[in-house]
Amino acid sequence: MLKIIVLIIHIIVSLFMIAVILLQQGKSAGISGAIAGGAETFFGKNKARTMEGTLERLTTISAVVFVITSLVLTLLMGR
């Protein structure tokens, strides 16, 4: 029973993490990315309050939960 519950949580977290990663904007590359990156570090003090900051936080949380459920499933499958 515990295996099934952890497996369902693992699948839900996997799908959630895929959706959150796909919602994030791509990082800029090249010279324009270097200029924008410098401006972002100078002006982006409230980055955590933006949608991008929220998505990054959700990605981190879901990745941690994904790793934990993976380890728990590995331990449970050994029994």
Tab-separated table of C-alpha atoms in Angstrom:
chain	number	residue	atom	x	y	z
A	1	MET	CA	0.000	0.000	0.000
A	2	LEU	CA	2.833	2.404	0.871
A	3	LYS	CA	4.545	1.650	-2.453
A	4	ILE	CA	1.422	2.669	-4.364
A	5	ILE	CA	1.019	5.931	-2.436
A	6	VAL	CA	4.675	6.908	-2.917
A	7	LEU	CA	4.495	5.921	-6.588
A	8	ILE	CA	1.408	8.103	-7.155
A	9	ILE	CA	3.120	11.043	-5.410
A	10	HIS	CA	6.220	10.423	-7.542
A	11	ILE	CA	4.231	10.494	-10.785
A	12	ILE	CA	2.350	13.658	-9.785
A	13	VAL	CA	5.595	15.413	-8.819
A	14	SER	CA	7.190	14.301	-12.099
A	15	LEU	CA	4.371	15.758	-14.176
A	16	PHE	CA	4.344	18.937	-12.082
A	17	MET	CA	8.088	19.381	-12.502
A	18	ILE	CA	7.821	18.936	-16.282
A	19	ALA	CA	5.081	21.585	-16.442
A	20	VAL	CA	6.985	24.064	-14.261
A	21	ILE	CA	10.185	23.653	-16.273
A	22	LEU	CA	8.326	24.150	-19.549
A	23	LEU	CA	6.708	27.341	-18.220
A	24	GLN	CA	10.078	28.965	-17.494
A	25	GLN	CA	11.626	31.348	-19.955
A	26	GLY	CA	14.829	30.385	-21.738
A	27	LYS	CA	18.067	32.070	-20.752
A	28	SER	CA	19.410	34.596	-23.261
A	29	ALA	CA	22.658	33.856	-25.059
A	30	GLY	CA	25.298	35.953	-26.753
A	31	ILE	CA	26.030	39.652	-26.308
A	32	SER	CA	22.424	40.597	-25.679
A	33	GLY	CA	22.276	37.976	-22.944
A	34	ALA	CA	25.385	39.408	-21.290
A	35	ILE	CA	23.918	42.919	-21.304
A	36	ALA	CA	20.536	41.738	-20.083
A	37	GLY	CA	22.158	39.543	-17.449
A	38	GLY	CA	24.126	42.494	-16.079
A	39	ALA	CA	21.017	44.638	-15.992
A	40	GLU	CA	19.112	41.869	-14.294
A	41	THR	CA	21.647	41.582	-11.482
A	42	PHE	CA	21.609	45.360	-11.046
A	43	PHE	CA	17.873	45.942	-11.252
A	44	GLY	CA	16.579	42.474	-10.320
A	45	LYS	CA	16.602	42.749	-6.533
A	46	ASN	CA	12.952	41.704	-6.325
A	47	LYS	CA	13.424	38.650	-8.537
A	48	ALA	CA	11.962	36.284	-5.936
A	49	ARG	CA	8.647	38.124	-6.149
A	50	THR	CA	8.363	37.747	-9.917
A	51	MET	CA	6.786	34.868	-11.782
A	52	GLU	CA	10.237	33.647	-12.823
A	53	GLY	CA	11.419	33.564	-9.223
A	54	THR	CA	8.325	31.658	-8.181
A	55	LEU	CA	8.810	29.106	-10.962
A	56	GLU	CA	12.458	28.619	-9.974
A	57	ARG	CA	11.440	28.054	-6.350
A	58	LEU	CA	8.744	25.556	-7.398
A	59	THR	CA	11.268	23.747	-9.603
A	60	THR	CA	13.688	23.423	-6.699
A	61	ILE	CA	11.010	22.158	-4.318
A	62	SER	CA	9.647	19.648	-6.820
A	63	ALA	CA	13.167	18.402	-7.634
A	64	VAL	CA	13.855	17.771	-3.947
A	65	VAL	CA	10.547	15.927	-3.524
A	66	PHE	CA	11.299	13.941	-6.701
A	67	VAL	CA	14.688	12.815	-5.357
A	68	ILE	CA	13.213	11.894	-1.974
A	69	THR	CA	10.398	9.857	-3.517
A	70	SER	CA	12.921	8.168	-5.833
A	71	LEU	CA	15.029	7.113	-2.864
A	72	VAL	CA	11.980	5.916	-0.910
A	73	LEU	CA	10.772	3.898	-3.913
A	74	THR	CA	14.215	2.350	-4.289
A	75	LEU	CA	14.187	1.289	-0.652
A	76	LEU	CA	10.624	-0.042	-0.862
A	77	MET	CA	11.233	-2.033	-4.052
A	78	GLY	CA	14.102	-3.865	-2.390
A	79	ARG	CA	11.703	-5.547	0.041
